[in-house]
Each structure stands twice: as C-alpha cells, then as structure tokens.
Short mmCIF file of C-alpha atoms in Angstrom, two decimals:
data_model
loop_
_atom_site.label_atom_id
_atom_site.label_comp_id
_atom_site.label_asym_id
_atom_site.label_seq_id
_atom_site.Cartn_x
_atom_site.Cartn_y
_atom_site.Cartn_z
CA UNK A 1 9.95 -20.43 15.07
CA UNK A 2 11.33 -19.80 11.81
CA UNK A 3 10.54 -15.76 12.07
CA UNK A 4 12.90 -15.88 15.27
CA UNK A 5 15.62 -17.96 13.57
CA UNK A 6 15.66 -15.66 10.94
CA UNK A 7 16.08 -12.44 13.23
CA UNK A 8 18.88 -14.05 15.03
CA UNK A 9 20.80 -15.18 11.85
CA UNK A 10 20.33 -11.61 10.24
CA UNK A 11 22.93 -10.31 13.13
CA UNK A 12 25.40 -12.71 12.13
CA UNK A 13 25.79 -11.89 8.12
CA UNK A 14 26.48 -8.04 8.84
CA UNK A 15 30.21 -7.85 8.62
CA UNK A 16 32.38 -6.58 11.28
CA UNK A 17 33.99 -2.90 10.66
CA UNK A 18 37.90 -3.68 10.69
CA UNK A 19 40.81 -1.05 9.83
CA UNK A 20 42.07 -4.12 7.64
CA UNK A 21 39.12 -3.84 5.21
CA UNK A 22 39.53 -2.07 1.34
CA UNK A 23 36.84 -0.34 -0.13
CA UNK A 24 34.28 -2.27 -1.94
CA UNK A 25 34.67 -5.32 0.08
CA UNK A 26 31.76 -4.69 2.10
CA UNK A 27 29.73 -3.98 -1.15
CA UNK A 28 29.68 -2.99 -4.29
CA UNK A 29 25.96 -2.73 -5.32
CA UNK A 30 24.46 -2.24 -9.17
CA UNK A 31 21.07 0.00 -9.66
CA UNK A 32 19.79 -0.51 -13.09
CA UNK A 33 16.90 2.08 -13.74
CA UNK A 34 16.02 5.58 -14.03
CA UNK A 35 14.47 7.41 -16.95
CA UNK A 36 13.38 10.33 -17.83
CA UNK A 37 10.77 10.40 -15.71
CA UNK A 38 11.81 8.91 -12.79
CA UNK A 39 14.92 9.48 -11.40
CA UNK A 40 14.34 9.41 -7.85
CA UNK A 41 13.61 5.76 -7.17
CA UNK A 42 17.35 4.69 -8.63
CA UNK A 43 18.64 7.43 -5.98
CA UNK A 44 16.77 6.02 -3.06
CA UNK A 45 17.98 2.44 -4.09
CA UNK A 46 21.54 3.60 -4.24
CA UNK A 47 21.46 5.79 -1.13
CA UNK A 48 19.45 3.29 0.85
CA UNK A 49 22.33 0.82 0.28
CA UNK A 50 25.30 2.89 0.80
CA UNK A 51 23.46 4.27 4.10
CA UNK A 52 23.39 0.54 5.35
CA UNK A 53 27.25 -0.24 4.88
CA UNK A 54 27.48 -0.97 0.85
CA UNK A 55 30.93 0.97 0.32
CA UNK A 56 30.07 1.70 -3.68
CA UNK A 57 26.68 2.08 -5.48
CA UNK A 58 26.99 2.19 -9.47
CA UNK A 59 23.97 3.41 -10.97
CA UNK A 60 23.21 2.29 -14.48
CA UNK A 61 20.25 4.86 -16.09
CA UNK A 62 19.45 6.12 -19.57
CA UNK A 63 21.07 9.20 -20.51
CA UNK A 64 18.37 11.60 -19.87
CA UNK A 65 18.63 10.10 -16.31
CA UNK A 66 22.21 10.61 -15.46
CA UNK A 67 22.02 14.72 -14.91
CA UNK A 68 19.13 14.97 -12.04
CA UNK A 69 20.37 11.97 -10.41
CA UNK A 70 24.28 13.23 -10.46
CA UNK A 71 22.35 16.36 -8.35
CA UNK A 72 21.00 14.53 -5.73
CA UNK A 73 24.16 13.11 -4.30
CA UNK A 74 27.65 13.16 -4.98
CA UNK A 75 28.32 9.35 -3.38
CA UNK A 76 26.58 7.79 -6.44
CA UNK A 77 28.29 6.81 -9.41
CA UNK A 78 25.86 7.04 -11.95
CA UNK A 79 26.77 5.75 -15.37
CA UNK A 80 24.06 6.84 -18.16
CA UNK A 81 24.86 3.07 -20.34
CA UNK A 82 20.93 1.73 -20.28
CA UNK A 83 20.42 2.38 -23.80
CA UNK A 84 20.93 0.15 -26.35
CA UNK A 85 24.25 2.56 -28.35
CA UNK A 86 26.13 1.94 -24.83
CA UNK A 87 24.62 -1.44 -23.26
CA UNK A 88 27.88 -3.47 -24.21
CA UNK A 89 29.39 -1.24 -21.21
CA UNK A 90 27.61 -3.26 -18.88
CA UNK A 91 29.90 -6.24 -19.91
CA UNK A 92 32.78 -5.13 -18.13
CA UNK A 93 31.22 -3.10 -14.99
CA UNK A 94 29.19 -6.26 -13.97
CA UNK A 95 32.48 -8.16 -13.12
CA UNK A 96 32.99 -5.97 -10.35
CA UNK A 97 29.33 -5.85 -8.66
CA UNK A 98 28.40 -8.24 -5.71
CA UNK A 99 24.85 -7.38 -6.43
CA UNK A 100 22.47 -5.90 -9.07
CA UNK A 101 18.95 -4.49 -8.14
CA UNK A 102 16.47 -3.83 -11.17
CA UNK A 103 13.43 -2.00 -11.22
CA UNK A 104 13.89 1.19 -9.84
CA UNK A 105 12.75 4.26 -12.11
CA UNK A 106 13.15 1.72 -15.16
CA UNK A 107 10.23 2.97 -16.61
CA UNK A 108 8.34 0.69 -19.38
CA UNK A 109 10.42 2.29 -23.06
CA UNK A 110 10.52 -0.74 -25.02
CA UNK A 111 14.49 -0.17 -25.83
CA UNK A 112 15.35 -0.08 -21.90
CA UNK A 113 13.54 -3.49 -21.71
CA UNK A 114 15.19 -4.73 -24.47
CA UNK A 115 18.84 -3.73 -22.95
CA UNK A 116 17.71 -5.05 -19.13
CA UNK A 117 16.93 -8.10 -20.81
CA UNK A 118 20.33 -9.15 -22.08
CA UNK A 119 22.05 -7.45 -19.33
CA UNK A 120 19.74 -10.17 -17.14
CA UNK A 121 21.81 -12.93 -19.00
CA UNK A 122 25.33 -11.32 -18.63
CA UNK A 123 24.33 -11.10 -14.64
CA UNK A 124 23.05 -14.67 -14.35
CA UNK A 125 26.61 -15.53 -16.39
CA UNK A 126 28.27 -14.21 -13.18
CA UNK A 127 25.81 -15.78 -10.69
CA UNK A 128 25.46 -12.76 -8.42
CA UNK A 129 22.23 -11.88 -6.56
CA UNK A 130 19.53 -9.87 -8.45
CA UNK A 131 16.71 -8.17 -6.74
CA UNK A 132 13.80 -7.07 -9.18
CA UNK A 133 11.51 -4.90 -8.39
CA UNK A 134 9.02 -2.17 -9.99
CA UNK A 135 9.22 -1.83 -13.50
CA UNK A 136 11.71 -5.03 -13.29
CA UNK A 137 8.76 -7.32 -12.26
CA UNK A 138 6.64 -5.92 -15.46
CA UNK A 139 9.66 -7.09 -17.57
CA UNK A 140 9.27 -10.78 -15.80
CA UNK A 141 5.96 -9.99 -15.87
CA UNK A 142 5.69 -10.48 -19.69
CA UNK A 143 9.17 -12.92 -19.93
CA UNK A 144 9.03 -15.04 -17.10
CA UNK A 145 11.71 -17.20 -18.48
CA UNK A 146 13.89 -14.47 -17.78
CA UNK A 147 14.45 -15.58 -14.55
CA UNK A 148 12.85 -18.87 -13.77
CA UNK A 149 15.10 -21.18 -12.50
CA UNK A 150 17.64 -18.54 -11.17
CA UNK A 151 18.02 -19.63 -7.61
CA UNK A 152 19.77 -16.23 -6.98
CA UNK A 153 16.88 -13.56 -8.05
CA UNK A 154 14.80 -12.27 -5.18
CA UNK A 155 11.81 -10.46 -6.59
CA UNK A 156 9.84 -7.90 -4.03
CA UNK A 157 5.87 -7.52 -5.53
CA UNK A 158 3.54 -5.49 -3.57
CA UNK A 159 -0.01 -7.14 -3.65
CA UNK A 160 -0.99 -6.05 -6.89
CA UNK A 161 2.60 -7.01 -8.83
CA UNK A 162 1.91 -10.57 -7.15
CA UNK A 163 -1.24 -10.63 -8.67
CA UNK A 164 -0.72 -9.99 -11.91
CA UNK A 165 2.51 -12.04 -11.85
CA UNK A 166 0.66 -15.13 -10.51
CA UNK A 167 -2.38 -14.76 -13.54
CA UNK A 168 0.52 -14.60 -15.92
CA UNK A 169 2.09 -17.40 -14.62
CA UNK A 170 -0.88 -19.40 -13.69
CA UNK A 171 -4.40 -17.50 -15.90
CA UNK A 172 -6.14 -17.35 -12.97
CA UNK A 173 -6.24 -15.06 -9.79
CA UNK A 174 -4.55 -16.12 -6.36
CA UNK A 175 -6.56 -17.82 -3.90
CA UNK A 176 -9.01 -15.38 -1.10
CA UNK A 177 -7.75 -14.04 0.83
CA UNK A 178 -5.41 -12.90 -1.34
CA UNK A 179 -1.74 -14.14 -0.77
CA UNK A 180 -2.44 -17.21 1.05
CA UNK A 181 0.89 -19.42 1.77
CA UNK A 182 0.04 -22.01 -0.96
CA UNK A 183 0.13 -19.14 -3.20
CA UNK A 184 3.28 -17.70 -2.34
CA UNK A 185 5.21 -21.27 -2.41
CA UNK A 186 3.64 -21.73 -5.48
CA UNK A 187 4.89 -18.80 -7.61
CA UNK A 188 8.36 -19.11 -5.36
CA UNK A 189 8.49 -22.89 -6.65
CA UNK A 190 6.96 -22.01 -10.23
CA UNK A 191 10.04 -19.48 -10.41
CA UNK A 192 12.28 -21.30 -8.93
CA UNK A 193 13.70 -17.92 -6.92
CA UNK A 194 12.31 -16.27 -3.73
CA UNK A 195 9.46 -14.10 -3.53
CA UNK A 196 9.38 -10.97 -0.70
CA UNK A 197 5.59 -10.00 -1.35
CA UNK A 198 5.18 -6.23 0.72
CA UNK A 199 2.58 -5.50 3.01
CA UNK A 200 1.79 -4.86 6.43
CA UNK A 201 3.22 -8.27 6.97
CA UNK A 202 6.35 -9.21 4.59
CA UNK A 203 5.94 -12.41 3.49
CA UNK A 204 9.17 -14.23 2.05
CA UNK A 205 9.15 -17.41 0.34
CA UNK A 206 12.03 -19.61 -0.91
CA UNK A 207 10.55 -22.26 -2.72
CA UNK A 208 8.48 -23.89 0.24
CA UNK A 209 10.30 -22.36 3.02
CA UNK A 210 8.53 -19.24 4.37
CA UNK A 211 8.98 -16.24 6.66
CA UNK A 212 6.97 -13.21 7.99
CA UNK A 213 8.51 -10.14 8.96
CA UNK A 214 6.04 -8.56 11.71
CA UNK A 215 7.83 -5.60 12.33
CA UNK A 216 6.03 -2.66 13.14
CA UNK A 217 6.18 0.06 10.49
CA UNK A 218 3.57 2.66 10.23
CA UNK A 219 0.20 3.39 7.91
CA UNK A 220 2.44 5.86 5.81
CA UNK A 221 2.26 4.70 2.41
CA UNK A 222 4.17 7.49 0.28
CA UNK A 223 6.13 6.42 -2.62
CA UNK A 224 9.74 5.48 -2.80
CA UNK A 225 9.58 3.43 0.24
CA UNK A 226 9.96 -0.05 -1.93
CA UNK A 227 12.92 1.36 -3.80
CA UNK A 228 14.85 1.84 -0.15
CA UNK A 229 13.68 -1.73 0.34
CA UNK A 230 15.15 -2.59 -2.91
CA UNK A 231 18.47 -1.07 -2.11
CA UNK A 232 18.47 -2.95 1.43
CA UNK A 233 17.92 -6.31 0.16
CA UNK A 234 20.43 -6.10 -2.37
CA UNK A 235 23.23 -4.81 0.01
CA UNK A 236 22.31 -8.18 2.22
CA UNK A 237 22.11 -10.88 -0.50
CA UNK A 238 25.02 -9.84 -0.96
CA UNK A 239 26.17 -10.24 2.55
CA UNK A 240 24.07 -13.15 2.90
CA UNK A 241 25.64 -15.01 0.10
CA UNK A 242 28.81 -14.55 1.45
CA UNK A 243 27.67 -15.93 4.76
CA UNK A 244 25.92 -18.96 3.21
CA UNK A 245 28.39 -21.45 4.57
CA UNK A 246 27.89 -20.57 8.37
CA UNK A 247 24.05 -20.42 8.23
CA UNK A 248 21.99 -23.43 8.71
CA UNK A 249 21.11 -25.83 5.56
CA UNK A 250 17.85 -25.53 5.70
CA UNK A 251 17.76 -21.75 6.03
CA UNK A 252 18.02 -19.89 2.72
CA UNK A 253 20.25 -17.17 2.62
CA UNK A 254 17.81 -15.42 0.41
CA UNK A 255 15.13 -15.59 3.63
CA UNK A 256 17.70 -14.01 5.91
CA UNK A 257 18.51 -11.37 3.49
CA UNK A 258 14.54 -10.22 2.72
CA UNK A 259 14.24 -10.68 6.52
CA UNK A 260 16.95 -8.47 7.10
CA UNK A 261 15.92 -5.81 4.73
CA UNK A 262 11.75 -5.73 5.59
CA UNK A 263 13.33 -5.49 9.73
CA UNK A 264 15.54 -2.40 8.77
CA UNK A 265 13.45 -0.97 6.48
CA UNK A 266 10.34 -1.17 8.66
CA UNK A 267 12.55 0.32 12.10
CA UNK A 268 13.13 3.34 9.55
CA UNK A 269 9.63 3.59 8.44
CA UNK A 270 8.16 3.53 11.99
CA UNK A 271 10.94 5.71 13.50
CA UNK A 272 10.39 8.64 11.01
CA UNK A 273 7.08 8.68 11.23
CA UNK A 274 6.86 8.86 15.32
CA UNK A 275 10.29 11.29 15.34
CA UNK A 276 9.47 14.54 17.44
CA UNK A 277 11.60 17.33 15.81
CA UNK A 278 12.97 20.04 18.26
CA UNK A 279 10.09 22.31 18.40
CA UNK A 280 7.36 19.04 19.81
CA UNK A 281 6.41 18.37 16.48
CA UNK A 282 5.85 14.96 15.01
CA UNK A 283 6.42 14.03 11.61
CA UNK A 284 3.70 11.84 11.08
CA UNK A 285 1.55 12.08 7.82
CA UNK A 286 3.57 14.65 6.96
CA UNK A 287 6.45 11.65 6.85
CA UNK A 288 7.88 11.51 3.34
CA UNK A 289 10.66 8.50 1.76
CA UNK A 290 13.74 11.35 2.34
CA UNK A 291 13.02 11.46 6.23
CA UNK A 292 13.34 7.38 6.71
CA UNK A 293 17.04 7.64 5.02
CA UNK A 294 17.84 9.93 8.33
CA UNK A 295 16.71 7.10 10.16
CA UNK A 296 18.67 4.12 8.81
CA UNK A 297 21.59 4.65 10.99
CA UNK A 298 19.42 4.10 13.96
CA UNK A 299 16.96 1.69 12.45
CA UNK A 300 20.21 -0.60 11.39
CA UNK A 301 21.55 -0.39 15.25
CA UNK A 302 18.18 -1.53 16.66
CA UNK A 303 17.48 -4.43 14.19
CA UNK A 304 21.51 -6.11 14.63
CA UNK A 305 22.37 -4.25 17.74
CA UNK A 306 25.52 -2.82 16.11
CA UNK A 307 27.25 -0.08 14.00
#
C-alpha cells in the first residue's frame, strides 16, 4: 500500500548525525509571519523545526513582531524585514534557506500581503520548497496564480481553508462528503503543487498520487498545533528534496515529506495528551500546543526509530 511505502521511505530521508557535518547543513529553515497580534504561531513553526533536527530557523516578522518573539526563545533568529521599508532584505537571506514556510501569525494587513507576495517570486527564483499555511493560504486564496504551477509548494488547509480554496478555484463547493479523493486530486492538479488537507485523517495529494496518514493523535484541538505541523513539513521537504534521487519515481518527495510531518506531529499530539506527570496526573484536556514540543524528541524516535 502506498500509506506503508510512504512510512518506510520517511526513515530513509532523515539524515544521519555525523561529527563531519557543519551547521546549517541539516537545515536552514525560513518562517515568514508574525504580527502584532500573533506572534506565537511563527515561534511554534520555528521551534517545531529546530526541535526535529533543522540546525537554524530565521524568522522573518513585522517589526512589532520581532520583541515578544525574541522572548520566547533565544535559538530563533528573528529578523523584523516583513514590511514593505525593509522587504528588499529578503533578497539576500533567501539564498541561504533550504526551505521557507508561510502562514504562520501573518495576519491579513494588506502591506504584509503585498511584501509575501513578491518575496513568493524571489523564493520560486531559487526553487526551494515552500509550505503555506494559515494566513498564507488566504493570500493564495485570493491570488491563486501565486503559486499554481510551482511543483515545489506544499500547502496544509484544514477542512474549511480547502473549502474555500476549492470555491475560489472552482465557484462551487467540494463534493459530500466533504473532501472526497476526486476533490483533493483535483485542486492538487488545478494547482499544480501538493495539497496536505488536516484532519483526523491527513490526506496528501500530489497531483493524482495520494496518501493518508492514520496515525493516532488525540481529540485535542487547541490552537497552534498546525503551525508545529508547518514547521515539520518544512524541515522534511527540505530533507526530502535532497533525498529525491534515492526514492522511487513514482513516489513524490512532497508525499514523503507531509507523511513524515502528519506521523511526527500526530506521535507528539497523542503522547502529550496521554503523558502521566509525576504526581498520576494526566495531561489530557488540559493538553496545550507548548506540552507536544516536550514530546518531539520522543515522537521523532518512534516514527524513524532513531535520534
């Protein structure tokens, strides 16, 4: 089955820990978002990445962003450049990123749109990986062309995100039940890029080649889990990519990435909600995004069975 072809090729794009590597060869990941008003999303992206083996995490947020997100960890570098007096920044710090994720904490301010939108044709220029996401899949939302025909952007809709995406794309609504495989393949081929659509059951699509990730997670829906998800896939597209050559043709290294990063991201999910702290307590609904990051270590060792 495809699902089990993609679990066992997911083991072989993590790359091996040697003394002879130099940092940023295992990763160097860009986070475009965070505003004013949302600063934590960016932070889980970055953190969620770096957690998983990504040795350097740029963040790229608008100035009133840079300060709270600075605060939550020192191993970001955050870089406040998404506003339209420093966007021609970007230029240079995109030559050094294997991956860019967009969405997280962008926020809908018609000048960050405006910047995220050229920046989207300076990272196509360098034909990297881009994961979109949130507020990023508003943007594409509106200007699809963005993105269509960009073989490398992975976008990650929840059911809603799809929806809307698919009566822009489309003017109608998806099929019942909603997200039926036609409908995925369709939007996947309309693009021309993959689409991970979240849910109980991940579905991934690369134009008609399609995967579910039945991992177990848990009923915990709190927010910030998609922006951990975010920061996963883009860490393995990146990997992936790299990979490409030793996986099968007919596989997509964009399916073994998503696959990948629903599996880890799930393990975390399912482990911090069922962890039993020292006094016989479980977490449970009490379970919030900043008690699956303590988790990733573990979740990443059960999914590829290694460090």
């Amino acid at each position: 089955m495809m699902k089990d072809l993609c679990k066992d090729l997911c083991k072989h794009i993590v790359p091996a820990l040697s003394p002879t590597l130099h940092k940023g060869q295992a990763g160097r990941i860009g986070i475009i978002g965070g505003c004013e008003e949302y600063t934590g999303a960016p932070y889980f992206a970055g953190i969620s990445a770096l957690r998983l083996g990504a040795d350097l995490v740029h963040v790229m947020c608008t100035p009133s962003a840079a300060l709270p997100i600075k605060s939550y960890s020192p191993d970001l570098m955050v870089m406040p450049i998404l506003c339209r007096d420093r966007a021609s920044q970007f230029n240079n710090w995109v030559k050094r990123l294997h991956c860019v994720v967009i969405g997280p904490g962008l926020g809908r301010d018609p000048e960050t749109k405006d910047v995220v939108s050229q920046w989207l044709e300076v990272i196509k220029d360098q034909r990297i990986p881009v994961i979109i996401d949130a507020d990023g899949l508003n943007l594409i939302t509106e200007q699809p062309h963005l993105i269509r025909g960009y073989k490398d952007a992975i976008l990650t809709p929840n059911i809603a995100e799809f929806c809307r995406l698919y009566h822009a794309l489309k003017s109608e609504q998806p099929q019942k039940p909603i997200l039926m495989p036609s409908d995925l393949a369709l939007l996947s081929k309309e693009l021309e890029c993959t689409i991970v659509c979240k849910g109980k059951v991940d579905k991934i699509c690369t134009g008609g080649i399609t995967v579910d990730c039945e991992v177990e997670g848990s009923n915990r829906r709190v927010g910030g889990q998609g922006d951990l998800l975010s920061g996963a896939l883009g860490l393995f597209a990146h990997w992936a990519k790299e990979s490409k050559d030793s996986l099968p043709c007919y596989i997509p290294y964009q399916n073994v990435a998503a696959y990948a990063a629903c599996a880890v991201i799930k393990q975390a999910n399912y482990q911090a909600f069922h962890h039993v702290s020292g006094d016989k307590i479980k977490t449970g609904r009490s379970m919030i995004t900043s008690d699956m990051i303590k988790h990733l270590g573990k979740a990443f060792s059960d999914t590829f069975g290694c460090q």
